[in-house]
PDB file of C-alpha atoms in Angstrom:
ATOM      1  CA  MET A  32     -96.538 -47.843   2.495  1.00 79.00           C
ATOM      2  CA  ASN A  33     -95.740 -47.299  -1.170  1.00 85.00           C
ATOM      3  CA  GLU A  34     -98.842 -48.295  -3.146  1.00 90.00           C
ATOM      4  CA  GLY A  35     -97.281 -47.326  -6.499  1.00 91.00           C
ATOM      5  CA  ASN A  36     -98.201 -44.525  -8.920  1.00 92.00           C
ATOM      6  CA  ASN A  37     -97.035 -41.898  -6.381  1.00 92.00           C
ATOM      7  CA  LEU A  38     -99.614 -43.103  -3.830  1.00 92.00           C
ATOM      8  CA  PHE A  39     -98.696 -43.840  -0.221  1.00 91.00           C
ATOM      9  CA  SER A  40    -100.844 -45.082   2.653  1.00 89.00           C
ATOM     10  CA  ASP A  41    -100.345 -44.595   6.391  1.00 88.00           C
ATOM     11  CA  ARG A  42    -100.007 -48.093   7.867  1.00 84.00           C
ATOM     12  CA  THR A  43     -98.679 -47.007  11.274  1.00 84.00           C
ATOM     13  CA  VAL A  44    -101.513 -48.641  13.216  1.00 85.00           C
ATOM     14  CA  ASN A  45    -101.497 -51.766  11.011  1.00 84.00           C
ATOM     15  CA  PHE A  46     -97.842 -52.360  11.881  1.00 86.00           C
ATOM     16  CA  ASN A  47     -98.487 -51.911  15.627  1.00 82.00           C
ATOM     17  CA  LEU A  48     -96.515 -48.641  15.775  1.00 83.00           C
ATOM     18  CA  GLY A  49     -99.278 -46.156  16.588  1.00 79.00           C
ATOM     19  CA  LEU A  50     -98.908 -45.895  20.345  1.00 78.00           C
ATOM     20  CA  ILE A  51     -95.220 -46.805  20.734  1.00 80.00           C
ATOM     21  CA  GLY A  52     -93.900 -43.315  20.099  1.00 72.00           C
ATOM     22  CA  PHE A  53     -97.000 -41.233  20.691  1.00 74.00           C
ATOM     23  CA  HIS A  54     -95.926 -39.896  24.097  1.00 77.00           C
ATOM     24  CA  TYR A  55     -92.200 -39.574  23.384  1.00 80.00           C
ATOM     25  CA  SER A  56     -89.759 -37.383  21.447  1.00 79.00           C
ATOM     26  CA  GLY A  57     -88.067 -39.679  18.921  1.00 79.00           C
ATOM     27  CA  TRP A  58     -84.559 -38.686  17.823  1.00 78.00           C
ATOM     28  CA  GLY A  59     -82.720 -41.688  16.447  1.00 77.00           C
ATOM     29  CA  THR A  60     -85.094 -44.027  14.641  1.00 83.00           C
ATOM     30  CA  LYS A  61     -83.199 -46.693  12.702  1.00 86.00           C
ATOM     31  CA  LEU A  62     -84.084 -49.850  10.810  1.00 88.00           C
ATOM     32  CA  VAL A  63     -81.605 -52.706  11.376  1.00 85.00           C
ATOM     33  CA  ASP A  64     -81.994 -56.487  11.098  1.00 85.00           C
ATOM     34  CA  PHE A  65     -81.076 -57.319  14.720  1.00 82.00           C
ATOM     35  CA  ASP A  66     -82.184 -60.944  14.580  1.00 82.00           C
ATOM     36  CA  ASN A  67     -80.771 -61.797  11.126  1.00 82.00           C
ATOM     37  CA  ASP A  68     -84.126 -63.028   9.788  1.00 89.00           C
ATOM     38  CA  GLY A  69     -84.096 -60.817   6.670  1.00 92.00           C
ATOM     39  CA  TRP A  70     -86.668 -58.331   8.032  1.00 93.00           C
ATOM     40  CA  LEU A  71     -85.622 -54.876   9.203  1.00 92.00           C
ATOM     41  CA  ASP A  72     -86.326 -54.350  12.905  1.00 91.00           C
ATOM     42  CA  LEU A  73     -86.742 -50.913  14.461  1.00 89.00           C
ATOM     43  CA  PHE A  74     -84.834 -49.063  17.182  1.00 87.00           C
ATOM     44  CA  ILE A  75     -86.125 -45.753  18.546  1.00 86.00           C
ATOM     45  CA  THR A  76     -84.062 -43.371  20.700  1.00 85.00           C
ATOM     46  CA  ASN A  77     -86.144 -40.984  22.815  1.00 85.00           C
ATOM     47  CA  GLY A  78     -85.466 -38.002  25.055  1.00 81.00           C
ATOM     48  CA  HIS A  79     -87.519 -34.915  25.785  1.00 81.00           C
ATOM     49  CA  THR A  80     -86.236 -31.378  25.149  1.00 80.00           C
ATOM     50  CA  MET A  81     -87.610 -29.652  28.246  1.00 79.00           C
ATOM     51  CA  GLU A  82     -85.261 -30.271  31.194  1.00 77.00           C
ATOM     52  CA  GLN A  83     -87.718 -29.532  34.005  1.00 79.00           C
ATOM     53  CA  LEU A  84     -90.707 -31.136  32.352  1.00 78.00           C
ATOM     54  CA  GLU A  85     -91.660 -33.262  35.393  1.00 79.00           C
ATOM     55  CA  LYS A  86     -92.053 -30.086  37.427  1.00 83.00           C
ATOM     56  CA  TYR A  87     -95.016 -29.035  35.278  1.00 84.00           C
ATOM     57  CA  PHE A  88     -96.131 -32.391  33.838  1.00 83.00           C
ATOM     58  CA  PRO A  89     -95.262 -35.171  36.325  1.00 82.00           C
ATOM     59  CA  ALA A  90     -96.324 -37.938  33.932  1.00 81.00           C
ATOM     60  CA  ASP A  91     -93.909 -36.767  31.185  1.00 80.00           C
ATOM     61  CA  PRO A  92     -90.243 -37.493  32.010  1.00 80.00           C
ATOM     62  CA  PHE A  93     -87.186 -35.704  30.597  1.00 82.00           C
ATOM     63  CA  ALA A  94     -85.356 -39.057  30.284  1.00 81.00           C
ATOM     64  CA  GLU A  95     -87.490 -41.330  28.115  1.00 85.00           C
ATOM     65  CA  PRO A  96     -87.318 -45.050  27.317  1.00 86.00           C
ATOM     66  CA  ASN A  97     -85.780 -46.335  24.110  1.00 86.00           C
ATOM     67  CA  TYR A  98     -87.454 -49.117  22.157  1.00 87.00           C
ATOM     68  CA  VAL A  99     -86.389 -52.102  20.100  1.00 87.00           C
ATOM     69  CA  LEU A 100     -89.172 -53.539  17.945  1.00 90.00           C
ATOM     70  CA  GLN A 101     -88.943 -56.864  16.153  1.00 92.00           C
ATOM     71  CA  ASN A 102     -90.373 -57.080  12.645  1.00 94.00           C
ATOM     72  CA  ILE A 103     -92.632 -60.122  12.349  1.00 94.00           C
ATOM     73  CA  ASP A 104     -92.518 -61.253   8.702  1.00 94.00           C
ATOM     74  CA  GLY A 105     -93.103 -57.707   7.406  1.00 90.00           C
ATOM     75  CA  LYS A 106     -96.618 -57.701   8.895  1.00 91.00           C
ATOM     76  CA  LYS A 107     -96.200 -56.006  12.276  1.00 92.00           C
ATOM     77  CA  PHE A 108     -93.675 -54.885  14.874  1.00 92.00           C
ATOM     78  CA  VAL A 109     -93.553 -56.331  18.396  1.00 93.00           C
ATOM     79  CA  ASP A 110     -91.971 -54.484  21.333  1.00 92.00           C
ATOM     80  CA  VAL A 111     -89.096 -56.686  22.523  1.00 91.00           C
ATOM     81  CA  SER A 112     -87.409 -54.004  24.632  1.00 87.00           C
ATOM     82  CA  ALA A 113     -87.802 -56.005  27.846  1.00 89.00           C
ATOM     83  CA  ILE A 114     -86.597 -59.377  26.551  1.00 88.00           C
ATOM     84  CA  SER A 115     -83.681 -57.746  24.708  1.00 82.00           C
ATOM     85  CA  GLY A 116     -82.448 -56.324  28.023  1.00 81.00           C
ATOM     86  CA  LEU A 117     -83.085 -52.713  27.038  1.00 81.00           C
ATOM     87  CA  ARG A 118     -85.460 -52.188  29.978  1.00 84.00           C
ATOM     88  CA  ASN A 119     -82.559 -53.026  32.330  1.00 84.00           C
ATOM     89  CA  VAL A 120     -80.838 -49.829  31.145  1.00 80.00           C
ATOM     90  CA  PRO A 121     -82.083 -46.663  32.898  1.00 82.00           C
ATOM     91  CA  ASN A 122     -84.004 -44.192  30.739  1.00 83.00           C
ATOM     92  CA  LYS A 123     -81.750 -41.549  29.193  1.00 81.00           C
ATOM     93  CA  VAL A 124     -82.146 -38.333  27.227  1.00 81.00           C
ATOM     94  CA  GLY A 125     -81.274 -39.682  23.791  1.00 78.00           C
ATOM     95  CA  ARG A 126     -80.303 -37.519  20.841  1.00 79.00           C
ATOM     96  CA  GLY A 127     -79.153 -39.926  18.125  1.00 78.00           C
ATOM     97  CA  THR A 128     -78.245 -43.512  17.320  1.00 81.00           C
ATOM     98  CA  ALA A 129     -75.797 -45.391  15.111  1.00 78.00           C
ATOM     99  CA  PHE A 130     -75.452 -49.133  14.502  1.00 78.00           C
ATOM    100  CA  GLY A 131     -72.809 -51.503  13.288  1.00 77.00           C
ATOM    101  CA  ASP A 132     -70.872 -54.681  13.904  1.00 76.00           C
ATOM    102  CA  PHE A 133     -67.803 -52.749  14.946  1.00 74.00           C
ATOM    103  CA  ASP A 134     -65.720 -55.777  15.973  1.00 78.00           C
ATOM    104  CA  ASN A 135     -66.992 -58.275  13.341  1.00 81.00           C
ATOM    105  CA  ASP A 136     -68.394 -60.705  15.917  1.00 77.00           C
ATOM    106  CA  GLY A 137     -71.866 -60.877  14.356  1.00 72.00           C
ATOM    107  CA  ASN A 138     -73.471 -58.678  17.016  1.00 72.00           C
ATOM    108  CA  VAL A 139     -75.123 -55.426  16.003  1.00 71.00           C
ATOM    109  CA  VAL A 140     -74.057 -52.749  18.456  1.00 71.00           C
ATOM    110  CA  CYS A 141     -76.119 -49.657  19.142  1.00 72.00           C
ATOM    111  CA  TRP A 142     -74.285 -46.403  19.930  1.00 68.00           C
ATOM    112  CA  SER A 143     -76.518 -43.667  21.288  1.00 68.00           C
ATOM    113  CA  SER A 144     -75.640 -40.068  21.968  1.00 67.00           C
ATOM    114  CA  ILE A 145     -77.011 -39.129  25.369  1.00 65.00           C
ATOM    115  CA  ARG A 146     -77.583 -35.620  26.700  1.00 62.00           C
ATOM    116  CA  THR A 147     -76.322 -35.284  30.261  1.00 56.00           C
ATOM    117  CA  ILE A 148     -77.494 -32.705  32.762  1.00 52.00           C
ATOM    118  CA  SER A 149     -74.761 -33.022  35.356  1.00 48.00           C
ATOM    119  CA  PRO A 150     -73.069 -29.867  36.747  1.00 41.00           C
ATOM    120  CA  PRO A 151     -71.577 -27.541  35.800  1.00 42.00           C
ATOM    121  CA  CYS A 152     -73.359 -27.860  32.462  1.00 44.00           C
ATOM    122  CA  GLY A 153     -74.941 -30.524  30.321  1.00 45.00           C
ATOM    123  CA  GLY A 154     -73.204 -32.157  27.394  1.00 47.00           C
ATOM    124  CA  ILE A 155     -73.318 -35.105  25.052  1.00 47.00           C
ATOM    125  CA  THR A 156     -71.868 -38.476  26.045  1.00 50.00           C
ATOM    126  CA  GLU A 157     -72.079 -41.901  24.427  1.00 50.00           C
ATOM    127  CA  SER A 158     -73.802 -45.051  25.514  1.00 53.00           C
ATOM    128  CA  ARG A 159     -73.137 -48.503  24.019  1.00 51.00           C
ATOM    129  CA  VAL A 160     -75.722 -51.279  24.115  1.00 53.00           C
ATOM    130  CA  GLU A 161     -75.559 -54.661  22.372  1.00 52.00           C
ATOM    131  CA  ILE A 162     -79.052 -55.612  21.353  1.00 53.00           C
ATOM    132  CA  GLY A 163     -78.530 -58.227  18.694  1.00 51.00           C
ATOM    133  CA  SER A 164     -76.701 -61.490  18.386  1.00 44.00           C
ATOM    134  CA  PRO A 165     -76.125 -64.113  15.715  1.00 37.00           C
ATOM    135  CA  SER A 166     -78.885 -66.221  17.283  1.00 40.00           C
ATOM    136  CA  GLY A 167     -81.226 -63.226  17.229  1.00 41.00           C
ATOM    137  CA  LEU A 168     -83.901 -61.820  19.471  1.00 39.00           C
ATOM    138  CA  LYS A 169     -86.425 -64.322  20.718  1.00 33.00           C
ATOM    139  CA  GLU A 170     -90.114 -63.522  21.097  1.00 31.00           C
TER     140      GLU A 170
END
């Protein structure tokens, strides 16, 4: 947090963000006001870089979960991935994220670039997920 006079403090734990990304490889972290309450919420795209990771470290998957975190009055972030429907989407190997209301319907749409590992070789595809609405996310 900017304390002024070129001083910054690490408030990661204070904002409830310390453990969210600790075990994952974040690629597309974006701040967007999904619930239209004036506070920027947080979306994190994850995906490991080592394709056969589970072979050596069974607890660490190649495809990792993405997160949507609701900003509560600028004081903390709450994981709303499950209630937003994001946990209904299988884990992917994310590499980047973009947001916008592409069709002007009031919904923020998340576009993620996903690394695929299907034969004959892997590539990048897109995935589209709507995670906001004019009525907003509900806690």
